[in-house]
PDB file of C-alpha atoms in Angstrom:
ATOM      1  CA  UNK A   1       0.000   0.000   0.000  1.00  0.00           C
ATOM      2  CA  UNK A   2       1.418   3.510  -1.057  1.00  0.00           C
ATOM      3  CA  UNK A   3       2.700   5.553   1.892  1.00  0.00           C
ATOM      4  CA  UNK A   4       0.438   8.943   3.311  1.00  0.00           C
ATOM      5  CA  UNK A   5       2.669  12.197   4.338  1.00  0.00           C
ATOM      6  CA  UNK A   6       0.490  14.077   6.109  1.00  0.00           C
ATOM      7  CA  UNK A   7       1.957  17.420   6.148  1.00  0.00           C
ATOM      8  CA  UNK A   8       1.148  20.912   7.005  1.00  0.00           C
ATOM      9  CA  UNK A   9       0.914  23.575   4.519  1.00  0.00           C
ATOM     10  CA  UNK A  10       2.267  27.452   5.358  1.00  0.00           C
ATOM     11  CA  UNK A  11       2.593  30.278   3.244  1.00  0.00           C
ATOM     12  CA  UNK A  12       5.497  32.439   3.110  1.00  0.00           C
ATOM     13  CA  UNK A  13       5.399  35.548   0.978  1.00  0.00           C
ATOM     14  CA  UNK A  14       2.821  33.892  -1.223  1.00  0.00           C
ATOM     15  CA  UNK A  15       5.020  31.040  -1.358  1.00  0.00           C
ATOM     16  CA  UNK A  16       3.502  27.686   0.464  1.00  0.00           C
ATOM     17  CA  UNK A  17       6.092  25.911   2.306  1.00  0.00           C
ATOM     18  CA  UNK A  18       4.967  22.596   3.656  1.00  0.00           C
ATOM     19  CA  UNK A  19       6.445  20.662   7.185  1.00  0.00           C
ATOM     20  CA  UNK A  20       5.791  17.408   8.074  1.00  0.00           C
ATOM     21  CA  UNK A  21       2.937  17.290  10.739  1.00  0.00           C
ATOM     22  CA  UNK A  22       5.492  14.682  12.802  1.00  0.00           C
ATOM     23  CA  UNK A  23       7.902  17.735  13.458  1.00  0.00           C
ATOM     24  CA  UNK A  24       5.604  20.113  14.573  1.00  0.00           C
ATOM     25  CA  UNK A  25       5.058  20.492  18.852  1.00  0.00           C
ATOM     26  CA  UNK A  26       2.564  23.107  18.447  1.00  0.00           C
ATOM     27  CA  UNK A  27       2.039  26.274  16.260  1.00  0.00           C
ATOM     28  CA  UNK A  28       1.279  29.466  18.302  1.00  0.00           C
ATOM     29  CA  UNK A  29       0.288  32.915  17.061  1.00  0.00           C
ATOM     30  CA  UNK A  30       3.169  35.281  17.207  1.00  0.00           C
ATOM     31  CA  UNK A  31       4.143  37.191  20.403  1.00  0.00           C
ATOM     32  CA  UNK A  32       6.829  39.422  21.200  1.00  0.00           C
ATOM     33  CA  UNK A  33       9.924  38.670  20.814  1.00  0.00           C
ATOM     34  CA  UNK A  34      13.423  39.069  23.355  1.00  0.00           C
ATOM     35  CA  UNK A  35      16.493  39.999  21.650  1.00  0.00           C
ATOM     36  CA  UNK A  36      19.744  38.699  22.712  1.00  0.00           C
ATOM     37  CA  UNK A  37      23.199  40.336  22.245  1.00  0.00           C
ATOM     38  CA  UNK A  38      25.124  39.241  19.107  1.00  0.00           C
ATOM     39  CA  UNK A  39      21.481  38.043  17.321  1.00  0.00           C
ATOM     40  CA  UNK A  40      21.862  36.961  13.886  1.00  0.00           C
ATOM     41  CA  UNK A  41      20.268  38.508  11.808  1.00  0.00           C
ATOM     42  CA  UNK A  42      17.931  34.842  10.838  1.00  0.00           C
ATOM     43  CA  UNK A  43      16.880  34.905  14.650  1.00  0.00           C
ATOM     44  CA  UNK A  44      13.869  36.921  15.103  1.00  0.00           C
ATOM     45  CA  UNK A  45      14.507  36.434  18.780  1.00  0.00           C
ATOM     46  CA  UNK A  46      13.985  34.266  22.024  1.00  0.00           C
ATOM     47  CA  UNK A  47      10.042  33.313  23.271  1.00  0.00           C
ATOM     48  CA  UNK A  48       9.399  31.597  27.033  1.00  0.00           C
ATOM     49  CA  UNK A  49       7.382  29.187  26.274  1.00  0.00           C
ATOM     50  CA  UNK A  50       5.699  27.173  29.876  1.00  0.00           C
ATOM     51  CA  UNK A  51       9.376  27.729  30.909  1.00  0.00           C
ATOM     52  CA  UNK A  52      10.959  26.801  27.498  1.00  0.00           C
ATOM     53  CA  UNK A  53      13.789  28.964  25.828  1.00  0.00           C
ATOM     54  CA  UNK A  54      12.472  29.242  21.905  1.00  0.00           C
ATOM     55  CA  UNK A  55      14.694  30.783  19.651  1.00  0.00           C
ATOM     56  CA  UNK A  56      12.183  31.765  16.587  1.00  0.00           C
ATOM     57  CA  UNK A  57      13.887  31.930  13.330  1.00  0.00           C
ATOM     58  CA  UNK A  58      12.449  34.115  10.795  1.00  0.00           C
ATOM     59  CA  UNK A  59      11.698  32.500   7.689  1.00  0.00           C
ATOM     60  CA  UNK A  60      11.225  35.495   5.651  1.00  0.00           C
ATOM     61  CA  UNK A  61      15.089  36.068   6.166  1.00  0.00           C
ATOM     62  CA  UNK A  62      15.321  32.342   5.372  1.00  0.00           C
ATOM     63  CA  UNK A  63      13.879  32.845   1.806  1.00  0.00           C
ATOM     64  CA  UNK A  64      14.294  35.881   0.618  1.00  0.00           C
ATOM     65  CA  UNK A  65      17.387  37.819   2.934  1.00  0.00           C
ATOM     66  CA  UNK A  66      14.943  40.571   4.040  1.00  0.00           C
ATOM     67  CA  UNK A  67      12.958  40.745   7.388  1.00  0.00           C
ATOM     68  CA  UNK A  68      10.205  42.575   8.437  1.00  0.00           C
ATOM     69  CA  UNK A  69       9.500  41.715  12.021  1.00  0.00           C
ATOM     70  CA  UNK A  70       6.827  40.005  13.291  1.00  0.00           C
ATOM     71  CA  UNK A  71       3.157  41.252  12.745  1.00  0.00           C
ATOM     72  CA  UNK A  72       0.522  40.313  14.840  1.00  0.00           C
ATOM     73  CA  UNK A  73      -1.034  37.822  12.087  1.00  0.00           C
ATOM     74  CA  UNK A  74       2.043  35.993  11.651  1.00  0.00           C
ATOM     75  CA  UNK A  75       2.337  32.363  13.209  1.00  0.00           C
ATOM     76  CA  UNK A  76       5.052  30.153  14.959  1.00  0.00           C
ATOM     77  CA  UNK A  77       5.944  26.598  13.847  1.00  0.00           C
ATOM     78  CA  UNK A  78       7.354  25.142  17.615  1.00  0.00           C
ATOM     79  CA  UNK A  79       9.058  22.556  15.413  1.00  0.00           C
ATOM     80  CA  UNK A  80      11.467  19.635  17.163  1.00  0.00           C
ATOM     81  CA  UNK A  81      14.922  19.076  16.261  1.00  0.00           C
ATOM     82  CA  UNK A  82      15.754  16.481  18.466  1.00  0.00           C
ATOM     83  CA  UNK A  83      14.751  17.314  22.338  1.00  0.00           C
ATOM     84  CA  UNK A  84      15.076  21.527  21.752  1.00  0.00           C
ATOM     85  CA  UNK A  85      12.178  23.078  20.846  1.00  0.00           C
ATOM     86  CA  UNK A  86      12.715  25.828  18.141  1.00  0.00           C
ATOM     87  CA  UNK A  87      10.438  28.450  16.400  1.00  0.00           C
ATOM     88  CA  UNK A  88       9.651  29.245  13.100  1.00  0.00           C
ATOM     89  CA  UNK A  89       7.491  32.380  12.152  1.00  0.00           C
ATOM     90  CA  UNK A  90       5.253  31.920   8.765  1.00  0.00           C
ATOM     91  CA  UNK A  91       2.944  34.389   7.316  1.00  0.00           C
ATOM     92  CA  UNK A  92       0.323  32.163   7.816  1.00  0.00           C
ATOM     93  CA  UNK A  93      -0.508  28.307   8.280  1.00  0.00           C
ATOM     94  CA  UNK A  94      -2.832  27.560   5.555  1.00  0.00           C
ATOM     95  CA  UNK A  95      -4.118  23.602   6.028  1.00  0.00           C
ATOM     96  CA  UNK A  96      -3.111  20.082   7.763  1.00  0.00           C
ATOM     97  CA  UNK A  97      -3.389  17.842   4.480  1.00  0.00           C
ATOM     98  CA  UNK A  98      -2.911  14.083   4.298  1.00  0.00           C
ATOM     99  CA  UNK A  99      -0.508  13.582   0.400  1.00  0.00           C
ATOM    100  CA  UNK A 100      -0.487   9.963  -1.107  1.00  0.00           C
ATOM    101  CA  UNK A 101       2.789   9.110  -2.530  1.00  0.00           C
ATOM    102  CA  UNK A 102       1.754   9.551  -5.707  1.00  0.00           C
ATOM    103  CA  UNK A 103       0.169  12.763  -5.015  1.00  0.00           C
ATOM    104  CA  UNK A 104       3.184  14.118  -3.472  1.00  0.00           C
ATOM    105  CA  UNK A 105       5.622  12.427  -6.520  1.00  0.00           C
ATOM    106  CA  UNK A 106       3.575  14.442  -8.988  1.00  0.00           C
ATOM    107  CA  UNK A 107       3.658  17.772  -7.055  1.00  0.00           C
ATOM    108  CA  UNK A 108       7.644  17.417  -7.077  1.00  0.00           C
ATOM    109  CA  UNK A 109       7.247  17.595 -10.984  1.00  0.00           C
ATOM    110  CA  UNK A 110       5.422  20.577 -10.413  1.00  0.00           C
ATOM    111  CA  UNK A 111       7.513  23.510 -11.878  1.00  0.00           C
ATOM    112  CA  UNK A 112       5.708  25.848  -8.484  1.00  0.00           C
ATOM    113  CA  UNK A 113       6.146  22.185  -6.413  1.00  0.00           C
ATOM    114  CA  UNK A 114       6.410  23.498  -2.717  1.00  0.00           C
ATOM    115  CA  UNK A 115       9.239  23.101  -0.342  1.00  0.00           C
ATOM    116  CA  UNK A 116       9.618  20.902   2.748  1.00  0.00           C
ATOM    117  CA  UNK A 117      10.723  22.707   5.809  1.00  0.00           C
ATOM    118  CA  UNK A 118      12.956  21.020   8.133  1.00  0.00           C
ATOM    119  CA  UNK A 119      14.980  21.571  10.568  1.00  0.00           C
ATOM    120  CA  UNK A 120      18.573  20.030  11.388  1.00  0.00           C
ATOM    121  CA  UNK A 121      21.137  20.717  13.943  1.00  0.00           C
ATOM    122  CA  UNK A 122      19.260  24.004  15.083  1.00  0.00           C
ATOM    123  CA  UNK A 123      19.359  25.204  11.281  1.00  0.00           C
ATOM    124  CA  UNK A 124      16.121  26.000   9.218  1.00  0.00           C
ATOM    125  CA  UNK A 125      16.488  24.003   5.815  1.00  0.00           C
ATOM    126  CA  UNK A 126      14.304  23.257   2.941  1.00  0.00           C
ATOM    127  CA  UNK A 127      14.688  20.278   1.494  1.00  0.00           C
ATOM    128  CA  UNK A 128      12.834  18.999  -1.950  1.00  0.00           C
ATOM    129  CA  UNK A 129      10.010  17.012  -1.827  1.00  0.00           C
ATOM    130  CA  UNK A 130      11.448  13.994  -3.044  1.00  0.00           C
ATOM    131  CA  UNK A 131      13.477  14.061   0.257  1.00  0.00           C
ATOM    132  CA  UNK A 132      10.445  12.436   2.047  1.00  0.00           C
ATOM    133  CA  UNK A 133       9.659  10.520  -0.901  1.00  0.00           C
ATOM    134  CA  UNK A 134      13.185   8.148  -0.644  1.00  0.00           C
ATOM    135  CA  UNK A 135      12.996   8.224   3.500  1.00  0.00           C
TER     136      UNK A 135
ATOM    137  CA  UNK B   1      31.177  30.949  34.061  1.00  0.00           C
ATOM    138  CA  UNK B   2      32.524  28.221  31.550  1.00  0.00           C
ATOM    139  CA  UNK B   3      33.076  25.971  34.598  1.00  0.00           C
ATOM    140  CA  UNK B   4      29.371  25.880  34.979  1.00  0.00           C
ATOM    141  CA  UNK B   5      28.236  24.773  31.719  1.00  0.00           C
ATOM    142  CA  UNK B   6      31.304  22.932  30.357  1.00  0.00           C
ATOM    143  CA  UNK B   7      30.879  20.001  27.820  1.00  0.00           C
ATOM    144  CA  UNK B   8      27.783  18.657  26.059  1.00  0.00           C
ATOM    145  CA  UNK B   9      27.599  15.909  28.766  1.00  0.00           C
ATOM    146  CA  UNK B  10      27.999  18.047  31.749  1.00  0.00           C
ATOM    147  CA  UNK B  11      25.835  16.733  34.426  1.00  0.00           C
ATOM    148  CA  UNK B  12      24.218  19.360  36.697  1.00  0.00           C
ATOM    149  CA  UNK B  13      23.361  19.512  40.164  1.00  0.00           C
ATOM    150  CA  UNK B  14      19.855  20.266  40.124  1.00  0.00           C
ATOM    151  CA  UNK B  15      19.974  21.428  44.090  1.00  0.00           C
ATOM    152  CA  UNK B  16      23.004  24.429  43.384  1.00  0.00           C
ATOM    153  CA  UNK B  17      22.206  27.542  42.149  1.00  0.00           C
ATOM    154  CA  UNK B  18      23.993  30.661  41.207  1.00  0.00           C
ATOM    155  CA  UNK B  19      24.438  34.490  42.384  1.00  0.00           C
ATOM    156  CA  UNK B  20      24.102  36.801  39.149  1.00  0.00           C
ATOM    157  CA  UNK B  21      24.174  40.705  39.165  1.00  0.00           C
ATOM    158  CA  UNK B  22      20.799  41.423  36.989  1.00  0.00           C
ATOM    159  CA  UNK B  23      21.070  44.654  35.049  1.00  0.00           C
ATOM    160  CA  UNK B  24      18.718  46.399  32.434  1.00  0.00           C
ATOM    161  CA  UNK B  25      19.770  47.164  28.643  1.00  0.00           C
ATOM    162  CA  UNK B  26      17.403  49.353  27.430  1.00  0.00           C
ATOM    163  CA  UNK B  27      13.899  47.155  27.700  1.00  0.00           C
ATOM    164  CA  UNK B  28      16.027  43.884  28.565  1.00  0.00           C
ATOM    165  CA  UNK B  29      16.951  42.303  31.411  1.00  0.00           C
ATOM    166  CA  UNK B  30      20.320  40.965  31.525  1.00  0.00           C
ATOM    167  CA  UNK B  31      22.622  39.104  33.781  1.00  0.00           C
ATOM    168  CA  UNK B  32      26.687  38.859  35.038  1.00  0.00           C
ATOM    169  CA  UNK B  33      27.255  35.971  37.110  1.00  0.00           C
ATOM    170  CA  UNK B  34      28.358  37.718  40.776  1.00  0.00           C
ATOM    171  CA  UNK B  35      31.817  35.994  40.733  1.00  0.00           C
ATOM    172  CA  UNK B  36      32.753  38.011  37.368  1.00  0.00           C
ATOM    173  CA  UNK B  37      31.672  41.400  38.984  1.00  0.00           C
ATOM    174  CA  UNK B  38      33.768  43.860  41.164  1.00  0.00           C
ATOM    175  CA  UNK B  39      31.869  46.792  41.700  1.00  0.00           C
ATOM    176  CA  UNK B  40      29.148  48.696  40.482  1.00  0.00           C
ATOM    177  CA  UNK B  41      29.000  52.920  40.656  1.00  0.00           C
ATOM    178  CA  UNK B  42      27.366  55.574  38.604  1.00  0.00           C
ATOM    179  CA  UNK B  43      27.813  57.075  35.374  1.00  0.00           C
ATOM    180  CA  UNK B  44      31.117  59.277  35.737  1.00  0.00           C
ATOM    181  CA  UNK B  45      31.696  61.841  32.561  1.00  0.00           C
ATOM    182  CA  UNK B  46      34.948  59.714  30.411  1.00  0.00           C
ATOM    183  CA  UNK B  47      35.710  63.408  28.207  1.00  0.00           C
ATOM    184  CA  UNK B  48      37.544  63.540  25.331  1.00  0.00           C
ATOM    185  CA  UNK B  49      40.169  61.352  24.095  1.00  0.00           C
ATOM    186  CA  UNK B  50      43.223  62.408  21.615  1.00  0.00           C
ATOM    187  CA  UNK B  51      43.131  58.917  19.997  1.00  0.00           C
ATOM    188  CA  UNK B  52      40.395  57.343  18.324  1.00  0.00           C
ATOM    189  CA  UNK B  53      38.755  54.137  20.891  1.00  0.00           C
ATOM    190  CA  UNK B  54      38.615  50.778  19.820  1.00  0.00           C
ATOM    191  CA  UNK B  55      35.256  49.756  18.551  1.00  0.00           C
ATOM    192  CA  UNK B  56      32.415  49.656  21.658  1.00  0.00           C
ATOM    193  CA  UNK B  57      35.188  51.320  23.904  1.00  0.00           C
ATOM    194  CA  UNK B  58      33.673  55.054  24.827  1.00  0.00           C
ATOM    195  CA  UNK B  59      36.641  55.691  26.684  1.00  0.00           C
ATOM    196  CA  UNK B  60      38.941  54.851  29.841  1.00  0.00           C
ATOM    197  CA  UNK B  61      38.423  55.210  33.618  1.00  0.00           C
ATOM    198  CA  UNK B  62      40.477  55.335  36.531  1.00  0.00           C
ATOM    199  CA  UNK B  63      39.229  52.961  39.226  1.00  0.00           C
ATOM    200  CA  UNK B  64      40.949  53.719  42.748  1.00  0.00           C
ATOM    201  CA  UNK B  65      43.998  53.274  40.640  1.00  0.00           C
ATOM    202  CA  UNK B  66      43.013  50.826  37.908  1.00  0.00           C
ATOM    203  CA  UNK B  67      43.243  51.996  34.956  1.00  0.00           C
ATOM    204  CA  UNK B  68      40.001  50.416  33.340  1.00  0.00           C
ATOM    205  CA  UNK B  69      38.375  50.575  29.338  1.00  0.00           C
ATOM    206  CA  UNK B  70      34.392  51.813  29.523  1.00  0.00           C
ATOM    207  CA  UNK B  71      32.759  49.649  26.904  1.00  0.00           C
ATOM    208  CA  UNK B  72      29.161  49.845  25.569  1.00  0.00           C
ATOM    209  CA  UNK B  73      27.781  46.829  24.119  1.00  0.00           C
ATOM    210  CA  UNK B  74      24.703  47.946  23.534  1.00  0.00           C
ATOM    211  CA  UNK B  75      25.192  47.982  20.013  1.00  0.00           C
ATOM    212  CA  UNK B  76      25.739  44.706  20.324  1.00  0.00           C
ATOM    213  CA  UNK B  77      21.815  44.192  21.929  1.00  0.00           C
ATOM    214  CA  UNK B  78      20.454  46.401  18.725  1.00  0.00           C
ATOM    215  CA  UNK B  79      20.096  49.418  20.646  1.00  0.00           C
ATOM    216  CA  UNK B  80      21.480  53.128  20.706  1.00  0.00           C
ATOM    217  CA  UNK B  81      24.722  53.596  22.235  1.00  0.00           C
ATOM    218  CA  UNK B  82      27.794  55.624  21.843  1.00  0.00           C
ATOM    219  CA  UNK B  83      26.874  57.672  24.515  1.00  0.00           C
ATOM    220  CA  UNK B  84      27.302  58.159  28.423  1.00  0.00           C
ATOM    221  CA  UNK B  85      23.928  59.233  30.422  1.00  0.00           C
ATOM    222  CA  UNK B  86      24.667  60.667  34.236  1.00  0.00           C
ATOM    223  CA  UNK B  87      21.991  58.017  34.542  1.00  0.00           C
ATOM    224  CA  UNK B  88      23.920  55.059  33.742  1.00  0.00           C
ATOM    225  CA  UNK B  89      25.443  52.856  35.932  1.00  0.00           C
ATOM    226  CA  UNK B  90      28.821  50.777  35.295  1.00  0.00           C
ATOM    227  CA  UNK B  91      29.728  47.684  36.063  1.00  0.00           C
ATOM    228  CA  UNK B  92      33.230  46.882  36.368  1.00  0.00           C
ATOM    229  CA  UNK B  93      33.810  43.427  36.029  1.00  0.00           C
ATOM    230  CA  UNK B  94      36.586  40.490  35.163  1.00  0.00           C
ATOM    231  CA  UNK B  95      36.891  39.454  31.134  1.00  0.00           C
ATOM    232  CA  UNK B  96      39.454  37.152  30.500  1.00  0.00           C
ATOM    233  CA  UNK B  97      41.371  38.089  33.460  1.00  0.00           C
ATOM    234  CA  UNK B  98      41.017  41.890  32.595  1.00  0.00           C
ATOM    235  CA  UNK B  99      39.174  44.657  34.223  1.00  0.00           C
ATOM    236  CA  UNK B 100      36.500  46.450  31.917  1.00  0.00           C
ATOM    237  CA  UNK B 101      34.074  48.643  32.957  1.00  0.00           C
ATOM    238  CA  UNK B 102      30.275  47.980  31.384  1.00  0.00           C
ATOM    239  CA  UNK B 103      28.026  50.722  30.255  1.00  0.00           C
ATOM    240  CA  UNK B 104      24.051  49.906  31.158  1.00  0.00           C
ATOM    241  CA  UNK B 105      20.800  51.657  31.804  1.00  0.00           C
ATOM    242  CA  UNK B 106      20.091  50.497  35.595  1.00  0.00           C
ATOM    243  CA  UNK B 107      21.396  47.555  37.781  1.00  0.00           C
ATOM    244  CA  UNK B 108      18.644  45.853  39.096  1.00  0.00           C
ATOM    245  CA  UNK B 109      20.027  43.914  41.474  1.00  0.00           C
ATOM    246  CA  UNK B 110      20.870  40.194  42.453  1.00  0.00           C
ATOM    247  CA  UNK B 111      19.461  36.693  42.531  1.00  0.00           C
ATOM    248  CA  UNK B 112      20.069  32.861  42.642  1.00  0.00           C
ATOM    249  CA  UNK B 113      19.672  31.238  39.690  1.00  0.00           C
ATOM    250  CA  UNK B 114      19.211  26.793  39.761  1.00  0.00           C
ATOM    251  CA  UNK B 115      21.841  25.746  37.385  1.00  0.00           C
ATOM    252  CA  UNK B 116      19.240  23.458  36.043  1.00  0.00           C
ATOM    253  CA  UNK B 117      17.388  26.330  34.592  1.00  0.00           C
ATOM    254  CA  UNK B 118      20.324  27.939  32.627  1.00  0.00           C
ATOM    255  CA  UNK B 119      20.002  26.920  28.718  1.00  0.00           C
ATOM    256  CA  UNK B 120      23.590  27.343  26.681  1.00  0.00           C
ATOM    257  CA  UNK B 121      22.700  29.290  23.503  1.00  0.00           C
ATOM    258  CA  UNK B 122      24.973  27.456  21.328  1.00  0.00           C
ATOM    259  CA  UNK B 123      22.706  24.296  22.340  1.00  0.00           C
ATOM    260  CA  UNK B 124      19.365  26.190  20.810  1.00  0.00           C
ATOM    261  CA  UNK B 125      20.755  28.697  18.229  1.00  0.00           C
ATOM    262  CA  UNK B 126      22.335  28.070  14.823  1.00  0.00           C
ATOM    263  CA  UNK B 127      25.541  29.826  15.447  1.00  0.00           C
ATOM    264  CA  UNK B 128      27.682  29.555  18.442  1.00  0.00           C
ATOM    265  CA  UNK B 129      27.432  31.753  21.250  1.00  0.00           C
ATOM    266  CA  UNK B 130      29.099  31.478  24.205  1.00  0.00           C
ATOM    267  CA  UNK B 131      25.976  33.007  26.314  1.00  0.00           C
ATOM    268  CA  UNK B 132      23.126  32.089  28.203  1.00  0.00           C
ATOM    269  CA  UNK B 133      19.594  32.303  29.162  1.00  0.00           C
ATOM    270  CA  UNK B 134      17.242  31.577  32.092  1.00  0.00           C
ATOM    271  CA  UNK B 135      13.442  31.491  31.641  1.00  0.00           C
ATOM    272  CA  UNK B 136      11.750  32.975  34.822  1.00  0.00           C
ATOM    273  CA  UNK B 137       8.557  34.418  35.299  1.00  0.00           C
ATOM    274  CA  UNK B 138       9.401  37.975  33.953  1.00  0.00           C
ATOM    275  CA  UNK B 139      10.137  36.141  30.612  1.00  0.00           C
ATOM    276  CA  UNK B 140      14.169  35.869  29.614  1.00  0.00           C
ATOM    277  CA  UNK B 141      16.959  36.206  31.389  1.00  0.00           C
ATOM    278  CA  UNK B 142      20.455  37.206  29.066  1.00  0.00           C
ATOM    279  CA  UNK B 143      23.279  35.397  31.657  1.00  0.00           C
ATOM    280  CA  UNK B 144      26.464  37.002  29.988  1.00  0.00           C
ATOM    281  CA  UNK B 145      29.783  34.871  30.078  1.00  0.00           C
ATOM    282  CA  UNK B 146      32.123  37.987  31.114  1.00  0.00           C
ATOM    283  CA  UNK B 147      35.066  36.009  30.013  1.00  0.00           C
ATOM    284  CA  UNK B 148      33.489  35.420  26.910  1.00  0.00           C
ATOM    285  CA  UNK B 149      32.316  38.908  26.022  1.00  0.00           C
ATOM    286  CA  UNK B 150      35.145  40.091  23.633  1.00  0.00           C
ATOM    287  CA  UNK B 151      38.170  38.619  21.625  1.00  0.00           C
ATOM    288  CA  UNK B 152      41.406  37.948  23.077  1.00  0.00           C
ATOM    289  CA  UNK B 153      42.737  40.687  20.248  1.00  0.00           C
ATOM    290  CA  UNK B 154      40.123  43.228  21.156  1.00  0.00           C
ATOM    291  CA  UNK B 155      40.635  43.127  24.513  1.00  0.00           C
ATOM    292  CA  UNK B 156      44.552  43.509  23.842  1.00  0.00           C
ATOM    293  CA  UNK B 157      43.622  46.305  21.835  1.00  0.00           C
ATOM    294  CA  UNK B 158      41.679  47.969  24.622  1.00  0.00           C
ATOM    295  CA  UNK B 159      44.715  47.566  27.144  1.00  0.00           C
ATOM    296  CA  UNK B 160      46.803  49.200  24.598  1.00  0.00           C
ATOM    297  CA  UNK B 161      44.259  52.052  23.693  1.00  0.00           C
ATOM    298  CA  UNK B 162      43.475  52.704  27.785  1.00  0.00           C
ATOM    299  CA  UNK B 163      47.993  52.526  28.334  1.00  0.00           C
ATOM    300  CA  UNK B 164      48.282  54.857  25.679  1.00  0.00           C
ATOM    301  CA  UNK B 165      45.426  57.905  26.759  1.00  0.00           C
ATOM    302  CA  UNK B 166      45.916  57.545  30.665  1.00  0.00           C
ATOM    303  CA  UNK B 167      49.374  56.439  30.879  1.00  0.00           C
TER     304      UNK B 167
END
């Protein structure tokens, strides 16, 4: 029987960027932000979350070098990457939707196919969609 | 500070805390661990210098006899600096074995932090830092690693700078 990704859809900048459900703690709508000394410039800040430390990366910066902030509509991805917790901030989180492999193998031919967020050793990375295809 | 946090392994007494100096940075709260501070006094007036200060140096101070750099790093927080206020206070504390005196808006005053509660950056950020941070109930806690604060070479080139203006 083919394989189901069931993966959650954001939008970026118009652009939908998609993260496996399976990596995702939580998404929360944005909230201020503490800065930190030496903050790169990818790091929109730190959050307390229940007693966590969240760094929240901004994924604007991510795609396209530019920030803007975060705006009240915006929304954090609490993503895992291992046992940390760390944040992502989207325009906007668009749909949960369950792909079939074939699905999922013809969106990757798709010349506007989407990109899977992931994250890996505390870096944001976007990875192709035949990534989750071949794991 | 290292000695608290060292190695990836570390294991940490959950029952010790430690005393920290907090201090505010425009509208954050920030921390030196106690050990790495000498003293704290108010805003003096540093003048004018003939020779140009090294970067986030505003200029040198004579502590009863020590002859001491006045850095600002609030440029390094994203904030305005370049400037001393008569409201300021100064901490002078230990970097690296060397006496610097830090620029900040208000020391707030001190507290025991549980080791248990103090995250490494470097453990949830994408680049290495050699910070830290405590969650409490005001929010986030900045726990500064004095020794860690500058370069080796920068802090050379401070000695230098403060040898060379006040002798």
């Amino acid at each position: 029987m083919a394989e189901a990704f069931e993966l959650l859809v954001t939008r970026m900048d118009g652009r939908p960027v998609a993260v496996l459900v399976e990596s995702i703690f939580e998404v929360i709508n944005a909230v201020e932000t503490m800065t930190f000394i030496d903050r790169p410039e990818c790091i929109l800040g730190l959050i307390n979350l229940r007693g966590d430390i969240v760094p929240v990366h901004d994924l604007r910066f991510h795609m396209t070098g530019e920030s803007r902030g975060l705006i009240p509509s915006d929304q954090i991805l609490i993503m895992r990457d291992g046992d940390t917790k760390i944040g992502v901030a989207v325009d906007s989180v668009e749909t949960v939707k369950t792909f079939q492999e074939e699905q999922l193998f013809a969106q990757s031919l798709s010349p506007n196919a989407f990109k899977i967020l992931k994250i890996r050793e505390r870096q944001v990375c976007f990875d192709e969609i035949r990534s989750i295809l071949e794991m | 500070m290292s000695l608290l946090l060292t190695g990836t392994d570390a294991r940490v007494d959950e029952t010790k805390s430690v005393p920290i100096l907090i201090v505010r940075m425009g509208e954050v709260r920030s921390a030196f661990l106690l050990d790495a501070v000498v003293q704290v006094f108010d805003a003096v007036d540093v003048g004018e210098f003939p020779e140009v200060p090294p970067k986030d140096v505003l200029g040198a101070i004579n502590v009863r006899g020590l002859k001491v750099p006045l850095v600002d790093v609030r440029r390094r927080w994203g904030q305005e600096c370049g400037k001393v206020s008569l409201s300021n206070q100064l901490v002078l504390v230990v970097c690296d074995g060397i006496n610097l005196c830090v620029i900040v808006d208000e020391v707030i005053g001190t507290r025991n932090v549980p080791i248990s509660k103090i995250v490494r950056l470097k453990d949830i950020l994408p680049e290495s830092s050699p910070h830290m941070a405590v969650a409490d109930l005001e929010g986030i806690l900045i726990l500064l690693d004095a020794d860690k604060l500058f370069e080796t070479d920068q802090l050379e080139e401070m000695i230098v700078w403060v040898e060379t203006v006040i002798g």
